[in-house]
CSV table of C-alpha atoms in Angstrom, one decimal:
chain,number,residue,atom,x,y,z
T,1,MET,CA,-20.3,-18.6,179.0
T,2,LEU,CA,-16.5,-17.1,176.8
T,3,LYS,CA,-16.7,-12.4,176.6
T,4,PHE,CA,-15.6,-12.6,172.7
T,5,GLU,CA,-12.2,-10.7,174.1
T,6,ASP,CA,-11.3,-14.2,176.3
T,7,ALA,CA,-12.1,-16.7,173.9
T,8,ILE,CA,-9.3,-14.8,171.6
T,9,ALA,CA,-6.8,-14.2,174.4
T,10,GLY,CA,-8.1,-18.6,174.6
T,11,CYS,CA,-7.3,-19.2,170.8
T,12,LEU,CA,-4.2,-17.7,171.6
T,13,ARG,CA,-3.2,-20.5,173.9
T,14,ASN,CA,-4.9,-22.5,172.4
T,15,ASP,CA,-7.4,-23.9,174.2
T,16,ASN,CA,-10.1,-25.9,172.4
T,17,LYS,CA,-12.9,-24.4,174.9
T,18,SER,CA,-12.6,-21.4,173.5
T,19,LYS,CA,-12.0,-22.7,169.9
T,20,GLU,CA,-15.0,-24.0,169.7
T,21,MET,CA,-16.9,-21.3,170.9
T,22,VAL,CA,-15.4,-19.3,168.0
T,23,TYR,CA,-15.8,-21.7,165.8
T,24,LYS,CA,-20.0,-22.5,166.2
T,25,SER,CA,-19.6,-19.0,166.2
T,26,PHE,CA,-18.5,-18.4,163.3
T,27,TYR,CA,-19.4,-21.3,161.4
T,28,GLY,CA,-22.8,-20.2,159.6
T,29,TYR,CA,-20.9,-16.6,158.7
T,30,LEU,CA,-17.3,-18.0,157.1
T,31,MET,CA,-20.3,-20.6,155.5
T,32,GLY,CA,-22.4,-18.2,153.8
T,33,VAL,CA,-18.9,-16.1,152.2
T,34,ILE,CA,-17.8,-19.6,151.2
T,35,LEU,CA,-21.1,-20.0,149.5
T,36,ARG,CA,-20.5,-17.4,147.7
T,37,TYR,CA,-17.4,-18.9,145.0
T,38,VAL,CA,-18.5,-22.3,146.1
T,39,GLU,CA,-21.9,-24.1,145.4
T,40,ASP,CA,-21.1,-27.9,146.4
T,41,ARG,CA,-22.0,-28.4,149.9
T,42,ASN,CA,-19.6,-30.7,151.2
T,43,ASP,CA,-17.1,-29.1,149.0
T,44,ALA,CA,-18.2,-25.4,150.7
T,45,GLU,CA,-18.1,-27.0,155.0
T,46,GLU,CA,-14.4,-29.2,153.6
T,47,LEU,CA,-13.3,-25.4,152.7
T,48,VAL,CA,-15.0,-24.1,156.3
T,49,ASN,CA,-13.3,-26.4,158.2
T,50,ASP,CA,-9.8,-25.2,156.2
T,51,SER,CA,-10.3,-21.8,156.3
T,52,PHE,CA,-11.3,-22.5,160.5
T,53,ILE,CA,-7.3,-24.8,161.0
T,54,LYS,CA,-6.3,-21.6,159.2
T,55,ILE,CA,-7.4,-18.9,161.4
T,56,PHE,CA,-6.3,-20.9,164.6
T,57,LYS,CA,-3.2,-21.5,162.6
T,58,ASN,CA,-2.0,-18.0,161.6
T,59,ILE,CA,-4.9,-16.4,164.9
T,60,GLY,CA,-1.2,-14.5,166.8
T,61,GLN,CA,-1.7,-12.4,163.0
T,62,PHE,CA,-5.1,-11.6,164.1
T,63,SER,CA,-4.1,-7.1,164.9
T,64,SER,CA,-6.8,-6.6,167.4
T,65,PRO,CA,-8.6,-2.6,167.0
T,66,LYS,CA,-7.9,-0.4,169.8
T,67,TYR,CA,-11.9,-1.1,170.7
T,68,ASN,CA,-12.9,-4.0,172.3
T,69,ASP,CA,-16.5,-2.6,170.7
T,70,GLN,CA,-14.9,-2.8,168.0
T,71,LEU,CA,-13.6,-6.7,167.8
T,72,GLN,CA,-15.4,-8.8,166.3
T,73,LYS,CA,-16.6,-7.1,164.0
T,74,ALA,CA,-12.1,-6.4,162.9
T,75,PHE,CA,-11.9,-10.2,162.8
T,76,LYS,CA,-14.9,-11.5,160.9
T,77,GLY,CA,-12.9,-9.4,158.3
T,78,TRP,CA,-9.3,-11.0,159.2
T,79,ILE,CA,-11.7,-14.5,159.0
T,80,ALA,CA,-14.4,-13.7,155.6
T,81,LYS,CA,-10.2,-13.2,154.0
T,82,ILE,CA,-9.2,-15.9,155.4
T,83,SER,CA,-11.9,-18.0,154.8
T,84,SER,CA,-11.8,-16.3,151.1
T,85,ARG,CA,-8.9,-16.7,150.2
T,86,THR,CA,-8.9,-20.3,151.0
T,87,ALA,CA,-12.6,-20.4,148.1
T,88,ILE,CA,-9.9,-19.0,145.6
T,89,ASP,CA,-7.3,-21.9,146.2
T,90,PHE,CA,-9.8,-24.3,145.7
T,91,LEU,CA,-10.9,-22.9,142.3
T,92,ARG,CA,-7.2,-22.6,142.0
T,93,GLY,CA,-7.1,-25.9,142.4
T,94,LYS,CA,-9.4,-27.4,139.9
T,95,LYS,CA,-8.5,-25.3,137.3
T,96,THR,CA,-11.7,-25.0,136.0
T,97,PHE,CA,-11.5,-21.4,135.8
T,98,LEU,CA,-8.5,-19.7,134.3
T,99,TYR,CA,-8.9,-18.9,130.9
T,100,VAL,CA,-8.1,-15.5,129.5
T,101,ASP,CA,-10.3,-14.1,126.5
T,102,ASP,CA,-8.3,-11.5,123.9
T,103,ILE,CA,-10.9,-9.1,124.3
T,104,THR,CA,-10.0,-5.6,125.0
T,105,GLU,CA,-11.4,-3.8,128.5
T,106,ALA,CA,-12.0,-1.1,125.3
T,107,GLN,CA,-14.5,-3.4,123.5
T,108,GLN,CA,-16.6,-3.6,126.1
T,109,PRO,CA,-19.1,-0.7,127.3
T,110,LEU,CA,-19.5,-0.3,131.2
T,111,THR,CA,-23.1,-0.6,133.2
T,112,GLU,CA,-24.4,0.5,136.7
T,113,LEU,CA,-25.7,-2.3,138.7
T,114,SER,CA,-28.0,-0.3,140.9
T,115,ALA,CA,-31.2,-2.7,140.3
T,116,ILE,CA,-28.7,-5.8,142.0
T,117,SER,CA,-28.9,-3.8,145.1
T,118,GLN,CA,-32.3,-3.8,145.8
T,119,LEU,CA,-32.4,-7.8,146.4
T,120,ASN,CA,-33.0,-9.8,149.1
T,121,VAL,CA,-29.6,-12.4,149.4
T,122,GLN,CA,-32.1,-15.6,148.4
T,123,ASP,CA,-31.9,-14.4,144.2
T,124,MET,CA,-28.2,-13.1,145.0
T,125,MET,CA,-26.8,-16.2,145.3
T,126,LYS,CA,-29.2,-17.9,143.4
T,127,MET,CA,-28.4,-15.0,140.5
T,128,LEU,CA,-24.4,-15.5,141.4
T,129,ASN,CA,-24.8,-19.5,140.9
T,130,LYS,CA,-26.0,-18.9,137.3
T,131,LEU,CA,-23.0,-16.5,136.7
T,132,PRO,CA,-20.0,-18.0,134.6
T,133,GLU,CA,-17.2,-19.9,137.2
T,134,THR,CA,-14.9,-17.1,136.6
T,135,HIS,CA,-17.1,-14.4,136.5
T,136,LYS,CA,-18.5,-15.6,139.8
T,137,LEU,CA,-14.5,-15.3,141.4
T,138,VAL,CA,-14.4,-12.2,140.6
T,139,PHE,CA,-17.9,-10.5,141.3
T,140,ASN,CA,-17.6,-12.2,144.6
T,141,MET,CA,-13.6,-11.1,145.3
T,142,TYR,CA,-14.4,-7.3,143.6
T,143,GLU,CA,-18.2,-6.2,144.5
T,144,ILE,CA,-17.7,-8.4,147.7
T,145,GLU,CA,-14.4,-8.3,149.1
T,146,GLY,CA,-13.1,-5.0,148.2
T,147,PHE,CA,-10.3,-6.8,146.6
T,148,SER,CA,-8.6,-4.1,144.2
T,149,HIS,CA,-8.4,-5.4,140.1
T,150,GLU,CA,-4.9,-5.4,140.9
T,151,GLU,CA,-5.1,-7.6,143.8
T,152,ILE,CA,-7.6,-9.6,141.7
T,153,SER,CA,-5.4,-10.1,138.8
T,154,ASN,CA,-2.1,-11.3,140.9
T,155,MET,CA,-4.2,-13.7,142.9
T,156,LEU,CA,-6.1,-15.0,140.0
T,157,ASN,CA,-2.4,-15.1,137.4
T,158,ILE,CA,-4.5,-12.7,134.7
T,159,PRO,CA,-4.6,-9.7,133.7
T,160,GLU,CA,-5.7,-6.5,135.4
T,161,SER,CA,-7.2,-5.9,132.1
T,162,SER,CA,-9.0,-9.5,131.9
T,163,CYS,CA,-10.3,-8.8,135.4
T,164,ARG,CA,-12.4,-5.1,134.6
T,165,VAL,CA,-14.0,-7.6,131.6
T,166,TYR,CA,-14.9,-9.8,133.9
T,167,LEU,CA,-16.5,-7.7,135.7
T,168,THR,CA,-18.3,-5.6,133.9
T,169,ARG,CA,-19.8,-9.1,131.6
T,170,ALA,CA,-20.9,-10.7,135.4
T,171,LYS,CA,-22.6,-7.6,136.6
T,172,ASN,CA,-23.8,-7.4,132.6
T,173,LYS,CA,-25.1,-11.1,133.1
T,174,LEU,CA,-26.6,-10.1,136.5
T,175,ARG,CA,-28.5,-7.1,135.4
T,176,ALA,CA,-30.3,-9.6,132.5
T,177,LEU,CA,-31.1,-12.2,135.2
T,178,TYR,CA,-32.7,-9.8,136.8
T,179,LYS,CA,-34.7,-8.3,134.8
T,180,ASN,CA,-36.1,-11.6,133.8
T,181,SER,CA,-36.9,-12.1,137.0
T,182,LEU,CA,-38.5,-8.9,137.5
T,183,ILE,CA,-40.3,-10.7,133.7
T,184,ASN,CA,-41.4,-13.7,135.4
T,185,ALA,CA,-42.9,-12.3,138.3
T,186,TYR,CA,-44.8,-9.8,136.6
T,187,GLU,CA,-46.3,-12.6,134.3
T,188,SER,CA,-47.4,-15.0,137.0
T,189,THR,CA,-48.6,-12.0,138.9
T,190,ASN,CA,-50.9,-11.2,136.1
T,191,ILE,CA,-51.8,-15.1,135.6
T,192,GLN,CA,-52.4,-15.0,140.3
T,193,ILE,CA,-54.5,-11.7,139.1
T,194,ARG,CA,-56.4,-13.1,135.6
T,195,LYS,CA,-57.5,-16.4,136.9
T,196,THR,CA,-59.1,-14.7,139.7
């Protein structure tokens, strides 16, 4: 099996065996990134493949870190950005989520979302999928991908204040969903106890 640095070098030479190794190694990872933005599995598969096309086309732009032990981590970060932008472009093309509210940032209370950090990945994905598309998109971009409000504003062509409002609403909705899941879990546990 090829070493990772050799596979990257092979991709630069347009070697199909190297590309196949990178594709198989990171397909699942990119599917996870894309599914944070898009619910439909068929769309997600197509977007992952589109992402790989962009990755292989632009692999010369990937700058390797100084030490080889950091290569895979740096590469994962680079391909995650490509795939998240691919998903964002797809959603932007649908034009189903780009609406701007007239609500100002001052009208939204600031929230802390400490409870969310204790969820497992499956629960988090279910809750994220219950958010309105714009809220989900901004939450993913800011909290998970690490984009700034300015970057999100530029990519989605909406005011920065709207980004902050969408993020706050997403956090509030996630908090409510989390609270409801705790209440439902508590109630089902009590019902089970009463039956025994």
